[in-house]
């Protein structure tokens, strides 16, 4: 089975009517959704289904399984209302694309080092690299170029590269086109000012942490 993922069509949408397609104790599926499950390092949404808190959202293949908090009265075939925590979603979207910009700048200008990890929450993002030396030596350049792209308020295109396989990408003209299944902003200017922090996480392993100046 496959749930229709409205969070790709309109990542700014906060409520959606849906129909329940399966119920197993506290775990349900629906025919369409706006609530993102953890995937690719991006945190899942917080929200409710018919007023019941979503405590877990798990993506399996093309399906998303939602675990609800406590007992509920939702049955197979019921019409339900999905509501997401918009403030959390928007912070994730901004930090996600800030991380995308930093990653692409590192790739394009520092020899495409191997990425060995990434995570995006609603408070910070991180990208980990195989790196010989102190990655903070790149920060002056990264700040300059990232802030330039943010201040230009460039449009961000996000679409399918393969609809059947649910493969997607984002693109900023004259900067980059990257495969990514996350939820993306409309423009780079929405990110706002960012802060970078270096962390050495092991021999020849460096981390860049990204936070927002005005979360």
XYZ file of N, CA and C in Angstrom:
645
model
N 0.834 -1.197 0.000
C 0.000 0.000 0.000
C 0.872 1.252 0.000
N 0.261 2.372 -0.363
C 0.997 3.622 -0.405
C 0.078 4.768 0.001
N 0.517 5.557 0.958
C -0.236 6.723 1.380
C 0.137 7.908 0.486
N -0.862 8.704 0.114
C -0.583 9.893 -0.685
C 0.022 10.950 0.228
N 1.191 11.432 -0.133
C 1.962 12.306 0.748
C 1.783 13.765 0.338
N 0.788 14.402 0.949
C 0.489 15.791 0.640
C 1.573 16.739 1.143
N 2.436 16.271 2.064
C 3.492 17.158 2.549
C 4.495 17.480 1.460
N 4.517 16.703 0.381
C 5.356 17.057 -0.750
C 4.668 18.080 -1.636
N 3.373 17.931 -1.854
C 2.644 18.864 -2.710
C 2.561 20.244 -2.069
N 2.331 20.271 -0.756
C 2.210 21.542 -0.048
C 2.757 21.391 1.369
N 4.076 21.587 1.549
C 4.672 21.420 2.876
C 4.242 22.486 3.876
N 3.484 23.490 3.429
C 3.001 24.543 4.326
C 1.586 24.242 4.845
N 1.016 23.163 4.410
C -0.330 22.811 4.853
C -0.270 22.208 6.255
N -1.216 22.612 7.117
C -1.172 22.189 8.527
C -2.310 21.256 8.920
N -3.379 21.163 8.127
C -4.483 20.252 8.435
C -4.911 19.527 7.168
N -5.435 18.311 7.352
C -5.863 17.512 6.208
C -6.885 16.477 6.657
N -7.957 16.337 5.866
C -8.910 15.246 6.081
C -8.370 13.984 5.421
N -8.543 12.838 6.076
C -8.064 11.575 5.531
C -8.992 10.446 5.950
N -8.828 9.285 5.326
C -9.601 8.095 5.680
C -8.656 7.024 6.222
N -9.066 6.368 7.295
C -8.256 5.333 7.925
C -8.275 4.071 7.072
N -7.081 3.551 6.755
C -6.980 2.364 5.900
C -6.585 1.106 6.673
N -6.106 1.246 7.907
C -5.840 0.084 8.754
C -5.728 0.533 10.206
N -6.106 -0.371 11.117
C -5.984 -0.122 12.553
C -5.474 -1.396 13.213
N -4.349 -1.292 13.896
C -3.804 -2.410 14.673
C -3.415 -1.871 16.040
N -4.297 -2.063 17.007
C -4.098 -1.478 18.332
C -3.941 0.039 18.201
N -2.782 0.578 18.605
C -2.582 2.029 18.554
C -1.903 2.496 17.263
N -1.721 1.579 16.325
C -1.043 1.920 15.082
C -2.064 1.976 13.944
N -2.077 3.111 13.226
C -3.030 3.264 12.126
C -2.320 3.734 10.864
N -2.971 3.501 9.741
C -2.552 4.087 8.479
C -3.723 4.834 7.877
N -3.411 5.758 6.972
C -4.438 6.585 6.339
C -4.182 6.642 4.840
N -5.199 7.093 4.086
C -5.045 7.108 2.632
C -4.224 8.295 2.138
N -4.147 9.355 2.946
C -3.342 10.520 2.578
C -2.918 11.233 3.853
N -1.810 11.985 3.766
C -1.273 12.547 4.999
C -0.465 13.814 4.750
N -0.319 14.592 5.817
C 0.621 15.720 5.810
C 1.673 15.554 6.900
N 1.607 14.470 7.672
C 2.523 14.248 8.787
C 3.725 13.428 8.333
N 4.888 14.037 8.359
C 6.110 13.418 7.861
C 6.650 12.404 8.870
N 7.119 11.264 8.375
C 7.818 10.280 9.207
C 9.320 10.520 9.111
N 10.046 10.082 10.138
C 11.509 10.200 10.124
C 12.062 9.526 8.878
N 12.898 10.269 8.154
C 13.487 9.711 6.933
C 14.661 10.572 6.502
N 15.740 9.926 6.104
C 16.883 10.661 5.591
C 17.516 11.605 6.586
N 17.342 11.322 7.862
C 17.896 12.188 8.892
C 16.980 13.299 9.337
N 15.850 13.499 8.647
C 14.901 14.551 9.020
C 13.921 14.025 10.054
N 13.762 14.777 11.143
C 12.863 14.379 12.228
C 11.428 14.298 11.742
N 10.644 13.440 12.394
C 9.224 13.329 12.059
C 8.453 14.495 12.647
N 7.271 14.712 12.105
C 6.394 15.764 12.614
C 5.780 15.368 13.948
N 5.433 16.370 14.720
C 4.522 16.189 15.849
C 3.146 16.647 15.394
N 2.096 16.049 15.963
C 0.753 16.437 15.582
C -0.274 15.502 16.168
N -1.479 15.573 15.630
C -2.576 14.744 16.119
C -3.365 14.156 14.963
N -4.027 13.033 15.232
C -5.018 12.456 14.328
C -6.302 12.331 15.123
N -7.292 13.116 14.709
C -8.568 13.204 15.443
C -8.361 13.547 16.916
N -7.363 14.374 17.169
C -7.102 14.830 18.533
C -6.162 13.945 19.326
N -5.819 12.767 18.827
C -4.898 11.864 19.520
C -3.459 12.161 19.076
N -2.577 12.326 20.043
C -1.194 12.663 19.734
C -0.497 11.553 18.960
N 0.245 11.951 17.938
C 1.104 11.023 17.210
C 2.415 10.921 17.979
N 2.719 9.746 18.506
C 3.960 9.587 19.262
C 5.062 8.933 18.436
N 4.684 8.380 17.290
C 5.680 7.802 16.391
C 5.118 7.766 14.982
N 5.971 8.078 14.013
C 5.601 7.966 12.599
C 6.726 7.213 11.904
N 6.422 6.028 11.402
C 7.444 5.158 10.822
C 7.144 4.901 9.353
N 8.124 5.161 8.508
C 7.993 4.925 7.075
C 8.494 3.528 6.749
N 7.636 2.711 6.126
C 8.009 1.369 5.681
C 7.628 1.265 4.210
N 8.630 1.222 3.339
C 8.343 1.279 1.914
C 7.699 2.609 1.576
N 6.526 2.554 0.950
C 5.805 3.780 0.608
C 4.704 4.099 1.615
N 4.583 3.268 2.650
C 3.539 3.447 3.662
C 4.106 4.159 4.890
N 3.230 4.843 5.638
C 3.605 5.461 6.903
C 2.668 4.941 7.982
N 3.257 4.425 9.066
C 2.496 3.900 10.190
C 2.567 4.891 11.351
N 1.391 5.301 11.829
C 1.310 6.268 12.920
C 0.907 5.568 14.212
N 1.718 5.750 15.249
C 1.385 5.222 16.568
C 0.779 6.349 17.397
N -0.432 6.110 17.917
C -1.150 7.122 18.684
C -0.934 6.913 20.179
N -1.019 7.995 20.917
C -0.798 7.978 22.358
C -2.066 7.559 23.089
N -2.009 6.413 23.780
C -3.140 5.974 24.595
C -4.253 5.323 23.788
N -5.334 5.014 24.467
C -6.493 4.391 23.823
C -7.190 5.391 22.905
N -7.815 4.856 21.864
C -8.515 5.719 20.912
C -9.775 5.003 20.433
N -10.627 5.747 19.740
C -11.874 5.174 19.226
C -11.922 5.213 17.706
N -10.750 5.249 17.069
C -10.674 5.317 15.613
C -10.806 3.915 15.029
N -11.687 3.776 14.018
C -11.929 2.484 13.371
C -11.571 2.546 11.889
N -11.406 1.374 11.312
C -11.138 1.261 9.878
C -12.236 1.964 9.086
N -11.832 2.784 8.143
C -12.780 3.490 7.295
C -13.229 4.836 7.823
N -12.860 5.172 9.054
C -13.256 6.462 9.632
C -12.614 7.615 8.874
N -13.357 8.721 8.798
C -12.787 9.975 8.322
C -12.146 10.671 9.523
N -10.906 11.092 9.373
C -10.179 11.716 10.475
C -9.554 13.029 10.012
N -9.132 13.827 10.986
C -8.456 15.091 10.690
C -7.029 15.004 11.233
N -6.079 15.234 10.364
C -4.664 15.256 10.752
C -4.237 16.707 10.910
N -3.612 17.014 12.040
C -3.109 18.368 12.310
C -1.643 18.239 12.712
N -0.777 19.050 12.109
C 0.638 19.008 12.479
C 1.015 20.243 13.287
N 2.088 20.094 14.061
C 2.678 21.212 14.799
C 3.470 22.048 13.808
N 2.840 23.140 13.339
C 3.443 23.930 12.272
C 4.748 24.583 12.698
N 4.832 25.092 13.909
C 6.058 25.765 14.340
C 7.250 24.812 14.285
N 7.042 23.579 14.741
C 8.120 22.593 14.662
C 8.451 22.274 13.207
N 7.429 22.037 12.390
C 7.660 21.732 10.964
C 8.473 22.833 10.293
N 8.114 24.087 10.541
C 8.771 25.188 9.852
C 10.225 25.322 10.296
N 10.492 25.115 11.584
C 11.885 25.144 12.056
C 12.686 24.032 11.387
N 12.086 22.847 11.271
C 12.769 21.737 10.600
C 13.045 22.073 9.143
N 12.061 22.642 8.465
C 12.247 22.993 7.060
C 13.392 23.985 6.874
N 13.468 24.980 7.754
C 14.531 25.980 7.635
C 15.899 25.375 7.916
N 16.002 24.583 8.984
C 17.281 23.957 9.302
C 17.672 22.915 8.261
N 16.673 22.224 7.725
C 16.946 21.242 6.669
C 17.600 21.911 5.469
N 17.008 23.006 5.009
C 17.591 23.599 3.808
C 18.885 24.334 4.105
N 19.046 24.839 5.319
C 20.342 25.401 5.698
C 21.415 24.323 5.609
N 21.088 23.118 6.095
C 22.031 22.005 6.013
C 22.299 21.611 4.567
N 21.255 21.649 3.730
C 21.441 21.330 2.310
C 22.412 22.316 1.663
N 22.279 23.594 1.994
C 23.170 24.608 1.426
C 24.606 24.383 1.884
N 24.792 24.164 3.189
C 26.143 23.944 3.703
C 26.759 22.696 3.079
N 25.990 21.616 2.997
C 26.499 20.378 2.407
C 26.922 20.590 0.962
N 26.078 21.264 0.193
C 26.396 21.470 -1.217
C 27.600 22.384 -1.389
N 27.735 23.398 -0.528
C 28.902 24.279 -0.587
C 30.180 23.509 -0.271
N 30.129 22.629 0.722
C 31.298 21.811 1.044
C 31.631 20.886 -0.121
N 30.618 20.241 -0.670
C 30.850 19.352 -1.806
C 31.510 20.089 -2.976
N 30.912 21.204 -3.359
C 31.345 21.895 -4.572
C 32.719 22.542 -4.442
N 33.095 22.930 -3.229
C 34.300 23.739 -3.062
C 35.435 23.046 -2.318
N 35.184 21.877 -1.758
C 36.212 21.202 -0.977
C 36.356 19.730 -1.357
N 36.179 19.453 -2.644
C 36.532 18.155 -3.184
C 35.589 17.007 -2.879
N 34.318 17.319 -2.644
C 33.307 16.278 -2.402
C 33.753 15.268 -1.339
N 34.008 15.714 -0.114
C 34.375 14.772 0.953
C 33.215 13.828 1.253
N 33.525 12.670 1.795
C 32.486 11.688 2.095
C 31.618 12.156 3.256
N 30.309 12.163 3.035
C 29.377 12.448 4.122
C 29.099 11.149 4.861
N 29.255 11.164 6.188
C 29.097 9.926 6.961
C 27.930 10.010 7.948
N 27.192 11.111 7.913
C 26.042 11.221 8.795
C 25.358 12.562 8.645
N 24.092 12.594 9.023
C 23.328 13.845 9.009
C 22.095 13.674 9.872
N 21.655 14.776 10.457
C 20.432 14.754 11.246
C 19.848 16.154 11.288
N 18.524 16.219 11.165
C 17.838 17.511 11.243
C 16.719 17.407 12.252
N 16.778 18.216 13.306
C 15.688 18.311 14.275
C 15.115 19.717 14.192
N 14.260 20.080 15.130
C 13.689 21.422 15.111
C 14.558 22.421 15.877
N 15.686 21.971 16.426
C 16.579 22.884 17.150
C 17.934 23.041 16.474
N 18.398 22.021 15.777
C 19.670 22.127 15.071
C 19.778 21.042 14.010
N 20.695 21.272 13.089
C 21.018 20.283 12.065
C 22.508 19.993 12.154
N 22.900 18.822 11.665
C 24.328 18.503 11.618
C 24.621 17.706 10.358
N 25.856 17.874 9.881
C 26.362 17.088 8.760
C 27.771 16.633 9.128
N 28.044 15.345 8.988
C 29.330 14.766 9.367
C 30.104 14.335 8.130
N 31.417 14.574 8.173
C 32.268 14.291 7.028
C 33.512 13.503 7.445
N 34.044 12.733 6.503
C 35.424 12.285 6.597
C 36.280 13.484 6.208
N 37.160 13.919 7.127
C 37.846 15.203 6.916
C 39.190 15.177 7.634
N 40.208 15.519 6.921
C 41.555 15.588 7.492
C 41.857 17.032 7.878
N 41.811 17.307 9.183
C 42.053 18.673 9.644
C 40.874 19.224 10.416
N 40.848 20.539 10.567
C 39.812 21.236 11.316
C 38.843 21.881 10.329
N 37.609 21.380 10.303
C 36.657 21.841 9.281
C 36.217 23.280 9.515
N 36.452 23.821 10.712
C 36.075 25.211 10.967
C 36.898 26.182 10.127
N 38.001 25.710 9.551
C 38.787 26.560 8.660
C 38.008 26.943 7.403
N 36.922 26.213 7.130
C 36.077 26.536 5.966
C 34.965 27.523 6.321
N 34.789 27.828 7.603
C 33.586 28.542 8.040
C 33.474 29.949 7.466
N 34.588 30.652 7.328
C 34.530 32.000 6.769
C 33.919 31.968 5.374
N 34.374 31.020 4.569
C 33.815 30.862 3.215
C 32.357 30.416 3.270
N 32.065 29.426 4.119
C 30.704 28.902 4.192
C 29.715 29.975 4.632
N 30.091 30.767 5.632
C 29.217 31.856 6.077
C 28.964 32.836 4.950
N 30.025 33.224 4.253
C 29.911 34.212 3.183
C 28.981 33.722 2.076
N 29.204 32.495 1.620
C 28.409 31.985 0.505
C 26.984 31.627 0.926
N 26.831 31.029 2.105
C 25.487 30.684 2.575
C 24.657 31.950 2.769
N 25.237 32.968 3.399
C 24.497 34.215 3.615
C 24.157 34.897 2.298
N 25.042 34.789 1.317
C 24.747 35.372 -0.003
C 23.531 34.691 -0.623
N 23.495 33.365 -0.566
C 22.370 32.625 -1.138
C 21.073 32.916 -0.379
N 21.164 33.058 0.927
C 19.981 33.356 1.737
C 19.472 34.760 1.450
N 20.390 35.726 1.390
C 19.991 37.111 1.153
C 19.424 37.323 -0.251
N 19.859 36.518 -1.219
C 19.308 36.628 -2.571
C 17.860 36.142 -2.650
N 17.416 35.407 -1.619
C 16.029 34.922 -1.547
C 15.638 34.179 -2.838
N 16.458 33.214 -3.198
C 16.276 32.493 -4.452
C 15.137 31.479 -4.355
N 14.378 31.302 -5.431
C 13.316 30.287 -5.423
C 13.888 28.876 -5.353
N 13.207 28.010 -4.610
C 13.592 26.609 -4.475
C 12.534 25.761 -5.166
N 12.947 25.008 -6.154
C 12.051 24.070 -6.837
C 12.189 22.700 -6.196
N 11.057 22.041 -5.974
C 11.074 20.677 -5.439
C 10.045 19.857 -6.191
N 10.476 18.703 -6.720
C 9.562 17.917 -7.548
C 10.056 16.475 -7.635
N 9.273 15.648 -8.336
C 9.634 14.250 -8.541
C 10.628 14.110 -9.693
N 11.633 13.271 -9.481
C 12.468 12.809 -10.589
C 11.959 11.468 -11.087
N 11.248 10.725 -10.202
C 10.630 9.448 -10.555
C 9.396 9.287 -9.672
N 8.205 9.503 -10.255
C 6.971 9.479 -9.475
C 6.712 8.098 -8.892
N 6.853 7.064 -9.703
C 6.553 5.702 -9.264
C 7.428 5.281 -8.091
N 8.702 5.642 -8.140
C 9.641 5.272 -7.077
C 9.664 6.286 -5.943
N 8.864 7.341 -6.057
C 8.816 8.419 -5.061
C 10.200 9.034 -4.828
N 10.935 9.217 -5.934
C 12.227 9.883 -5.864
C 12.039 11.365 -6.168
N 12.586 12.221 -5.283
C 12.392 13.645 -5.440
C 13.736 14.390 -5.402
N 13.664 15.676 -5.735
C 14.870 16.500 -5.732
C 14.498 17.934 -5.366
N 15.509 18.702 -4.981
C 15.343 20.154 -4.898
C 16.339 20.792 -5.854
N 16.006 22.005 -6.301
C 16.902 22.711 -7.218
C 16.866 24.203 -6.947
N 18.034 24.795 -6.888
C 18.203 26.250 -6.900
C 19.054 26.558 -8.118
N 18.490 27.287 -9.067
C 19.188 27.556 -10.322
C 20.546 28.206 -10.072
N 21.529 27.767 -10.833
C 22.902 28.266 -10.760
C 23.585 27.939 -9.442
N 22.979 27.025 -8.654
C 23.642 26.587 -7.432
C 23.712 25.067 -7.358
N 22.554 24.396 -7.395
C 22.600 22.951 -7.291
C 21.262 22.296 -7.531
N 21.309 21.034 -7.902
C 20.137 20.170 -8.047
C 20.478 18.855 -7.358
N 19.715 18.525 -6.292
C 20.105 17.441 -5.401
C 18.917 16.530 -5.119
N 19.147 15.212 -5.157
C 18.107 14.251 -4.782
C 17.802 14.381 -3.298
N 16.521 14.523 -2.964
C 16.145 14.669 -1.557
C 14.633 14.524 -1.427
N 14.197 13.719 -0.447
C 12.772 13.492 -0.234
C 12.197 14.252 0.935
N 12.876 15.305 1.373
C 12.392 16.078 2.512
C 11.352 17.111 2.137
N 10.926 17.890 3.137
C 10.021 19.009 2.908
C 10.860 20.272 2.767
N 10.589 21.043 1.709
C 11.457 22.163 1.380
C 10.725 23.500 1.385
N 11.500 24.538 1.652
C 10.998 25.907 1.638
C 10.706 26.349 0.202
N 10.022 27.493 0.103
C 9.773 28.087 -1.209
C 10.971 28.911 -1.674
N 11.658 29.563 -0.734
C 12.788 30.432 -1.074
C 13.896 30.290 -0.040
N 15.112 30.577 -0.457
C 16.256 30.501 0.457
C 16.177 31.565 1.545
N 15.532 32.691 1.267
C 15.469 33.785 2.237
C 14.713 33.442 3.506
N 13.866 32.413 3.441
C 13.111 32.028 4.627
C 13.998 31.464 5.733
N 15.199 31.017 5.381
C 16.087 30.417 6.378
C 16.480 31.428 7.443
N 16.856 32.626 7.014
C 17.343 33.624 7.953
C 18.789 33.356 8.336
N 19.350 34.179 9.220
C 20.759 34.006 9.604
C 20.993 32.710 10.363
N 22.170 32.123 10.137
C 22.509 30.837 10.752
C 23.822 30.946 11.514
N 24.059 29.974 12.398
C 25.319 29.850 13.118
C 25.901 28.463 12.841
N 27.219 28.404 12.727
C 27.919 27.142 12.505
C 28.823 26.828 13.698
N 28.928 25.555 14.017
C 29.786 25.102 15.098
C 30.496 23.832 14.666
N 31.775 23.744 14.971
C 32.569 22.570 14.619
C 32.649 21.606 15.793
N 32.625 20.310 15.496
C 32.827 19.285 16.502
C 33.667 18.175 15.890
N 34.753 17.826 16.566
C 35.561 16.697 16.133
C 34.960 15.433 16.735
N 34.497 14.516 15.899
C 33.769 13.339 16.392
C 34.583 12.055 16.261
N 35.877 12.194 15.972
C 36.739 11.036 15.838
C 37.895 11.339 14.902
N 38.810 10.393 14.787
C 39.946 10.602 13.908
C 39.490 10.782 12.469
N 39.884 11.913 11.882
C 39.510 12.262 10.505
C 37.994 12.292 10.303
N 37.281 12.672 11.380
C 35.827 12.817 11.299
C 35.436 14.155 11.902
N 34.786 14.992 11.087
C 34.414 16.336 11.519
C 32.920 16.567 11.321
N 32.352 17.325 12.245
C 30.929 17.627 12.208
C 30.711 19.130 12.113
N 29.755 19.518 11.267
C 29.277 20.904 11.247
C 27.866 20.919 11.814
N 27.683 21.671 12.906
C 26.355 21.860 13.487
C 25.819 23.216 13.028
N 24.539 23.229 12.687
C 23.884 24.423 12.159
C 22.699 24.766 13.035
N 22.649 25.995 13.501
C 21.495 26.483 14.269
C 21.041 27.806 13.675
N 19.840 28.214 14.029
C 19.289 29.473 13.568
C 19.553 30.566 14.590
N 19.893 31.755 14.120
C 20.097 32.888 15.018
C 18.783 33.308 15.655
N 17.706 33.255 14.868
C 16.376 33.615 15.369
C 15.425 32.446 15.174
N 15.471 31.441 16.083
C 14.653 30.232 15.881
C 13.163 30.516 16.025
